[in-house]
mmCIF file of C-alpha atoms in Angstrom:
data_model
loop_
_atom_site.group_PDB
_atom_site.id
_atom_site.type_symbol
_atom_site.label_atom_id
_atom_site.label_comp_id
_atom_site.label_asym_id
_atom_site.label_seq_id
_atom_site.Cartn_x
_atom_site.Cartn_y
_atom_site.Cartn_z
ATOM 1 C CA VAL D 1 -10.734 2.544 -4.751
ATOM 2 C CA GLY D 2 -11.751 0.752 -8.226
ATOM 3 C CA ASN D 3 -15.226 -0.367 -6.707
ATOM 4 C CA LEU D 4 -15.955 3.199 -5.492
ATOM 5 C CA VAL D 5 -15.046 4.522 -8.827
ATOM 6 C CA LEU D 6 -17.512 2.296 -10.742
ATOM 7 C CA HIS D 7 -20.018 3.885 -7.964
ATOM 8 C CA GLU D 8 -19.092 7.450 -8.876
ATOM 9 C CA GLU D 9 -19.199 6.729 -12.342
ATOM 10 C CA ALA D 10 -22.530 4.960 -12.346
ATOM 11 C CA GLY D 11 -24.100 7.906 -10.759
ATOM 12 C CA ASN D 12 -22.202 10.736 -12.960
ATOM 13 C CA SER D 13 -24.421 13.573 -13.955
ATOM 14 C CA PRO D 14 -24.496 17.378 -14.093
ATOM 15 C CA SER D 15 -26.048 17.767 -10.978
ATOM 16 C CA THR D 16 -23.710 15.004 -9.172
ATOM 17 C CA PRO D 17 -20.805 14.928 -11.146
ATOM 18 C CA ALA D 18 -18.172 11.861 -10.357
ATOM 19 C CA MET D 19 -15.499 12.448 -7.974
ATOM 20 C CA PRO D 20 -11.890 12.006 -9.368
ATOM 21 C CA LEU D 21 -9.477 9.318 -8.747
ATOM 22 C CA HIS D 22 -7.658 11.205 -5.782
ATOM 23 C CA VAL D 23 -10.858 12.160 -3.905
ATOM 24 C CA SER D 24 -12.060 8.664 -4.265
ATOM 25 C CA VAL D 25 -8.739 7.348 -2.526
ATOM 26 C CA GLY D 26 -9.533 9.886 -0.033
ATOM 27 C CA MET D 27 -13.136 8.584 0.468
ATOM 28 C CA THR D 28 -12.005 4.968 1.077
ATOM 29 C CA GLN D 29 -9.236 6.111 3.352
ATOM 30 C CA GLY D 30 -11.985 7.735 5.637
ATOM 31 C CA MET D 31 -14.356 4.994 5.324
ATOM 32 C CA ILE D 32 -11.974 1.842 5.609
ATOM 33 C CA GLY D 33 -10.245 4.190 8.280
ATOM 34 C CA TYR D 34 -13.632 4.466 10.214
ATOM 35 C CA TRP D 35 -14.172 0.716 10.419
ATOM 36 C CA ILE D 36 -10.607 0.419 11.421
ATOM 37 C CA GLN D 37 -10.930 2.965 14.382
ATOM 38 C CA LYS D 38 -14.278 1.837 15.390
ATOM 39 C CA ALA D 39 -12.937 -1.895 15.638
ATOM 40 C CA LEU D 40 -9.624 -1.000 17.454
ATOM 41 C CA GLN D 41 -11.651 1.563 19.912
ATOM 42 C CA GLU D 42 -14.182 -1.356 21.103
ATOM 43 C CA GLU D 43 -11.126 -3.442 21.946
ATOM 44 C CA LEU D 44 -9.310 -0.714 23.642
ATOM 45 C CA SER D 45 -12.302 0.015 25.932
ATOM 46 C CA LYS D 46 -13.098 -3.918 26.509
ATOM 47 C CA ASN D 47 -9.494 -4.206 27.701
ATOM 48 C CA GLY D 48 -9.690 -0.984 30.004
ATOM 49 C CA ILE D 49 -7.038 0.895 28.003
ATOM 50 C CA SER D 50 -7.636 4.529 27.987
ATOM 51 C CA LYS D 51 -6.442 5.376 24.444
ATOM 52 C CA ASN D 52 -8.332 6.590 21.620
ATOM 53 C CA ALA D 53 -7.902 5.041 17.828
ATOM 54 C CA VAL D 54 -7.620 8.218 15.626
ATOM 55 C CA THR D 55 -7.886 8.106 11.568
ATOM 56 C CA VAL D 56 -5.435 10.879 10.196
ATOM 57 C CA ILE D 57 -6.474 11.591 6.488
ATOM 58 C CA THR D 58 -3.417 11.525 4.862
ATOM 59 C CA GLN D 59 -2.168 13.339 1.642
ATOM 60 C CA VAL D 60 1.383 11.908 0.169
ATOM 61 C CA GLU D 61 3.308 14.125 -2.320
ATOM 62 C CA VAL D 62 4.687 12.556 -5.417
ATOM 63 C CA SER D 63 6.466 13.722 -8.468
ATOM 64 C CA LYS D 64 4.604 15.144 -11.435
ATOM 65 C CA GLU D 65 7.716 13.987 -13.276
ATOM 66 C CA ASP D 66 7.804 10.368 -11.721
ATOM 67 C CA GLN D 67 7.742 7.902 -14.773
ATOM 68 C CA ALA D 68 4.792 5.865 -13.279
ATOM 69 C CA PHE D 69 2.877 8.442 -14.853
ATOM 70 C CA GLN D 70 3.873 7.811 -18.175
ATOM 71 C CA ASN D 71 3.646 3.838 -17.379
ATOM 72 C CA PRO D 72 0.585 3.084 -15.493
ATOM 73 C CA THR D 73 0.707 -0.294 -13.810
ATOM 74 C CA LYS D 74 -1.522 -0.393 -10.788
ATOM 75 C CA PRO D 75 -4.546 -2.569 -11.508
ATOM 76 C CA ILE D 76 -7.968 -1.568 -10.100
ATOM 77 C CA GLY D 77 -11.463 -2.214 -10.329
ATOM 78 C CA PRO D 78 -13.078 -5.286 -11.936
ATOM 79 C CA PHE D 79 -11.755 -7.781 -14.852
ATOM 80 C CA TYR D 80 -12.788 -7.557 -18.211
ATOM 81 C CA SER D 81 -12.677 -9.616 -21.379
ATOM 82 C CA GLU D 82 -10.563 -8.375 -24.054
ATOM 83 C CA GLU D 83 -13.548 -6.829 -26.021
ATOM 84 C CA GLU D 84 -14.948 -5.204 -23.024
ATOM 85 C CA ALA D 85 -11.377 -3.961 -22.273
ATOM 86 C CA GLN D 86 -11.229 -2.310 -25.653
ATOM 87 C CA LYS D 87 -14.682 -0.880 -25.398
ATOM 88 C CA VAL D 88 -13.912 0.531 -21.897
ATOM 89 C CA ALA D 89 -10.810 2.000 -23.351
ATOM 90 C CA HIS D 90 -12.164 3.782 -25.970
ATOM 91 C CA GLU D 91 -15.387 4.942 -24.375
ATOM 92 C CA LYS D 92 -13.547 6.378 -20.931
ATOM 93 C CA GLY D 93 -10.253 6.890 -22.188
ATOM 94 C CA TYR D 94 -8.830 4.073 -19.466
ATOM 95 C CA VAL D 95 -5.515 2.595 -19.998
ATOM 96 C CA VAL D 96 -6.284 -1.345 -19.627
ATOM 97 C CA LYS D 97 -3.873 -4.260 -19.173
ATOM 98 C CA GLU D 98 -3.902 -7.860 -18.957
ATOM 99 C CA ASP D 99 -3.399 -8.988 -15.520
ATOM 100 C CA SER D 100 -1.769 -12.438 -14.796
ATOM 101 C CA GLY D 101 -4.004 -14.268 -16.919
ATOM 102 C CA ARG D 102 -7.319 -13.443 -15.056
ATOM 103 C CA GLY D 103 -8.460 -10.849 -17.636
ATOM 104 C CA TYR D 104 -7.994 -7.120 -18.393
ATOM 105 C CA ARG D 105 -8.282 -4.098 -15.766
ATOM 106 C CA ARG D 106 -7.825 -0.655 -15.809
ATOM 107 C CA VAL D 107 -4.430 0.127 -14.570
ATOM 108 C CA VAL D 108 -3.422 3.809 -12.930
ATOM 109 C CA ALA D 109 0.139 5.347 -12.303
ATOM 110 C CA SER D 110 1.458 4.126 -9.158
ATOM 111 C CA PRO D 111 4.209 6.880 -8.081
ATOM 112 C CA ALA D 112 6.820 6.701 -5.525
ATOM 113 C CA PRO D 113 5.881 8.602 -2.289
ATOM 114 C CA LYS D 114 8.001 11.446 -1.566
ATOM 115 C CA GLU D 115 6.693 13.425 1.387
ATOM 116 C CA ILE D 116 3.828 12.730 4.102
ATOM 117 C CA ILE D 117 2.068 16.018 4.251
ATOM 118 C CA GLU D 118 0.550 15.315 7.849
ATOM 119 C CA LEU D 119 3.783 13.662 9.069
ATOM 120 C CA GLU D 120 4.176 16.422 12.132
ATOM 121 C CA ALA D 121 0.244 15.875 13.236
ATOM 122 C CA ILE D 122 1.045 11.915 13.063
ATOM 123 C CA LYS D 123 4.432 12.403 15.092
ATOM 124 C CA GLY D 124 2.562 14.453 17.436
ATOM 125 C CA LEU D 125 0.242 11.594 18.201
ATOM 126 C CA VAL D 126 2.629 8.947 18.534
ATOM 127 C CA GLY D 127 2.626 7.155 21.965
ATOM 128 C CA LYS D 128 -0.400 8.956 22.811
ATOM 129 C CA GLN D 129 -2.949 7.433 20.730
ATOM 130 C CA LEU D 130 -3.545 4.466 18.342
ATOM 131 C CA ILE D 131 -3.212 5.933 14.967
ATOM 132 C CA VAL D 132 -4.400 4.827 11.606
ATOM 133 C CA ALA D 133 -2.699 6.747 8.821
ATOM 134 C CA CYS D 134 -1.536 6.778 5.173
ATOM 135 C CA GLY D 135 -4.538 4.486 4.127
ATOM 136 C CA GLY D 136 -4.228 2.759 0.718
ATOM 137 C CA GLY D 137 -0.761 4.591 0.191
ATOM 138 C CA GLY D 138 -1.962 8.014 0.890
ATOM 139 C CA ILE D 139 -3.981 10.466 -1.352
ATOM 140 C CA PRO D 140 -1.611 11.362 -4.228
ATOM 141 C CA VAL D 141 -0.987 15.085 -4.677
ATOM 142 C CA THR D 142 1.622 17.181 -6.137
ATOM 143 C CA ARG D 143 2.887 20.436 -4.913
ATOM 144 C CA GLU D 144 2.853 23.582 -7.164
ATOM 145 C CA GLY D 145 4.310 26.639 -4.457
ATOM 146 C CA ASN D 146 2.090 26.683 -1.719
ATOM 147 C CA GLU D 147 -0.537 24.572 -3.450
ATOM 148 C CA LEU D 148 -1.143 20.644 -3.342
ATOM 149 C CA HIS D 149 -3.128 19.317 -6.322
ATOM 150 C CA GLY D 150 -4.744 15.942 -6.279
ATOM 151 C CA ALA D 151 -3.157 13.407 -8.902
ATOM 152 C CA ALA D 152 -4.987 10.448 -10.912
ATOM 153 C CA ALA D 153 -2.807 7.876 -9.286
ATOM 154 C CA VAL D 154 -2.837 5.110 -6.497
ATOM 155 C CA ILE D 155 0.351 5.168 -4.465
ATOM 156 C CA ASP D 156 1.602 1.362 -3.096
ATOM 157 C CA LYS D 157 0.668 1.442 0.409
ATOM 158 C CA ASP D 158 3.635 -0.694 1.581
ATOM 159 C CA TRP D 159 6.241 1.947 0.105
ATOM 160 C CA THR D 160 4.206 4.475 2.004
ATOM 161 C CA SER D 161 4.130 2.578 4.932
ATOM 162 C CA SER D 162 7.956 2.131 4.979
ATOM 163 C CA LEU D 163 8.409 5.838 4.282
ATOM 164 C CA LEU D 164 6.360 6.683 7.251
ATOM 165 C CA ALA D 165 7.909 4.072 9.658
ATOM 166 C CA GLN D 166 11.173 5.629 8.915
ATOM 167 C CA GLN D 167 10.119 9.220 9.642
ATOM 168 C CA ILE D 168 8.434 8.440 13.020
ATOM 169 C CA ASP D 169 11.538 6.579 13.767
ATOM 170 C CA ALA D 170 9.830 2.945 14.232
ATOM 171 C CA ASP D 171 12.107 0.014 15.389
ATOM 172 C CA VAL D 172 9.804 -2.489 13.775
ATOM 173 C CA LEU D 173 7.839 -2.260 10.625
ATOM 174 C CA VAL D 174 5.402 -5.165 10.187
ATOM 175 C CA ILE D 175 3.902 -5.951 6.820
ATOM 176 C CA LEU D 176 0.811 -8.201 6.861
ATOM 177 C CA THR D 177 -0.244 -10.110 3.951
ATOM 178 C CA ALA D 178 -2.120 -13.460 2.945
ATOM 179 C CA VAL D 179 0.801 -15.616 3.685
ATOM 180 C CA GLU D 180 2.828 -16.527 6.947
ATOM 181 C CA LYS D 181 6.084 -16.353 5.258
ATOM 182 C CA VAL D 182 8.044 -15.157 2.103
ATOM 183 C CA ALA D 183 9.181 -17.775 -0.285
ATOM 184 C CA ILE D 184 11.258 -18.010 -3.044
ATOM 185 C CA ASN D 185 10.653 -20.617 -5.880
ATOM 186 C CA PHE D 186 6.913 -20.324 -4.721
ATOM 187 C CA GLY D 187 4.763 -22.649 -6.051
ATOM 188 C CA THR D 188 7.211 -24.945 -7.371
ATOM 189 C CA GLU D 189 8.711 -28.309 -6.165
ATOM 190 C CA LYS D 190 11.542 -26.166 -4.575
ATOM 191 C CA GLU D 191 9.469 -23.941 -2.782
ATOM 192 C CA GLN D 192 11.304 -22.502 0.091
ATOM 193 C CA TRP D 193 9.840 -20.449 3.115
ATOM 194 C CA LEU D 194 12.165 -17.747 4.536
ATOM 195 C CA ASP D 195 12.554 -16.929 8.279
ATOM 196 C CA GLU D 196 15.519 -14.423 8.517
ATOM 197 C CA ILE D 197 17.257 -12.791 5.670
ATOM 198 C CA SER D 198 19.688 -9.930 5.108
ATOM 199 C CA VAL D 199 19.016 -6.831 3.360
ATOM 200 C CA GLU D 200 21.526 -8.117 0.701
ATOM 201 C CA LYS D 201 20.282 -11.497 0.251
ATOM 202 C CA ALA D 202 16.695 -9.965 -0.246
ATOM 203 C CA LYS D 203 18.184 -7.813 -2.783
ATOM 204 C CA GLU D 204 19.339 -10.701 -4.807
ATOM 205 C CA TYR D 205 16.322 -12.154 -4.646
ATOM 206 C CA ILE D 206 14.412 -9.271 -6.073
ATOM 207 C CA GLU D 207 17.049 -9.032 -8.871
ATOM 208 C CA ALA D 208 16.413 -12.867 -9.535
ATOM 209 C CA GLY D 209 12.593 -12.311 -9.928
ATOM 210 C CA GLU D 210 11.780 -14.406 -7.258
ATOM 211 C CA PHE D 211 8.666 -12.198 -6.419
ATOM 212 C CA GLY D 212 5.601 -11.256 -8.261
ATOM 213 C CA GLU D 213 5.410 -7.849 -9.462
ATOM 214 C CA GLY D 214 1.923 -6.717 -8.140
ATOM 215 C CA SER D 215 2.139 -8.838 -4.909
ATOM 216 C CA MET D 216 5.128 -9.691 -3.131
ATOM 217 C CA LYS D 217 7.900 -7.736 -4.637
ATOM 218 C CA PRO D 218 6.690 -4.332 -3.427
ATOM 219 C CA LYS D 219 6.228 -5.809 0.040
ATOM 220 C CA VAL D 220 9.939 -6.966 0.180
ATOM 221 C CA GLU D 221 11.173 -3.734 -1.564
ATOM 222 C CA ALA D 222 9.390 -1.791 1.247
ATOM 223 C CA ALA D 223 10.644 -4.089 3.860
ATOM 224 C CA VAL D 224 14.584 -3.782 2.403
ATOM 225 C CA ALA D 225 14.242 0.040 2.583
ATOM 226 C CA PHE D 226 12.957 0.275 6.082
ATOM 227 C CA ALA D 227 15.610 -2.353 7.245
ATOM 228 C CA GLU D 228 18.586 -0.808 5.396
ATOM 229 C CA SER D 229 17.585 2.855 6.534
ATOM 230 C CA GLN D 230 19.126 2.396 10.040
ATOM 231 C CA LYS D 231 21.117 -0.344 12.022
ATOM 232 C CA GLY D 232 18.835 -2.028 14.273
ATOM 233 C CA ARG D 233 15.672 -1.721 12.360
ATOM 234 C CA VAL D 234 13.817 -5.020 11.640
ATOM 235 C CA ALA D 235 11.063 -5.500 8.994
ATOM 236 C CA ILE D 236 8.583 -8.483 9.129
ATOM 237 C CA ILE D 237 6.124 -9.989 6.564
ATOM 238 C CA THR D 238 3.717 -12.390 8.166
ATOM 239 C CA LEU D 239 -0.093 -12.983 8.268
ATOM 240 C CA LEU D 240 -2.566 -10.604 10.267
ATOM 241 C CA GLU D 241 -3.291 -13.813 12.355
ATOM 242 C CA LYS D 242 0.437 -14.231 13.163
ATOM 243 C CA SER D 243 1.678 -10.850 13.795
ATOM 244 C CA LYS D 244 1.936 -10.985 17.632
ATOM 245 C CA ASP D 245 4.293 -14.128 16.936
ATOM 246 C CA GLY D 246 6.144 -12.267 14.256
ATOM 247 C CA ILE D 247 7.205 -9.644 16.397
ATOM 248 C CA ALA D 248 8.131 -12.337 19.050
ATOM 249 C CA GLY D 249 10.354 -13.607 16.526
ATOM 250 C CA LYS D 250 8.535 -17.144 16.326
ATOM 251 C CA THR D 251 7.191 -16.852 12.643
ATOM 252 C CA GLY D 252 7.409 -14.822 9.706
ATOM 253 C CA THR D 253 10.127 -13.458 7.223
ATOM 254 C CA ARG D 254 12.559 -11.170 8.994
ATOM 255 C CA ILE D 255 14.570 -8.948 7.027
ATOM 256 C CA VAL D 256 17.574 -7.263 8.904
ATOM 257 C CA LEU D 257 20.748 -5.274 7.681
#
């Protein structure tokens, strides 16, 4: 979405004004949803499966009172030098922060998801079609009476996935990432890859700061929220290429109640 925002701003003019952030989230949701839907549809046809892949453009309600709006933390867009960051902040009113020693980036609010607006439509498709939903964490909206208003934010996709999985009564939530398993003491001589851990143990690791703020921590937190929401639910964190083995219990990190 940061890339699309740059495109929007580059073409900004009185006749073609740049779209606000929440609209850009919707645009990327549709674009990436199309790519995934197209690929899934081809695989379904290739395997003789008579189902459609369907992308649901999904709005997700957040609270206007969420403290995330007062403390933006979600980095989007390119990296800047300190001098460039100061210039961008002054000219465009961005909030910029240093990102893990790699440079400075624009940061936006990342409020917690409260309600999936299109939930009933998604539920109606479960078991009938292959559904792509809540892309990018969902389009963030706030509610005023019967009206929904787009918010300048990006919701964490793992948290929204966990919420959706709970609300459609899924048995398993699989969170796909760049590593086969979750590790503690990551990158050190004491590095330990985790197979199956309890919700309680996962919370201990979170509290101890074992997982990166902008990378593994939200994935583990979202997995914990799903696993503890109802007995028998399992959350798995693993690689896309290992997802089948992960569901079969052969690899990945499994978090259980």
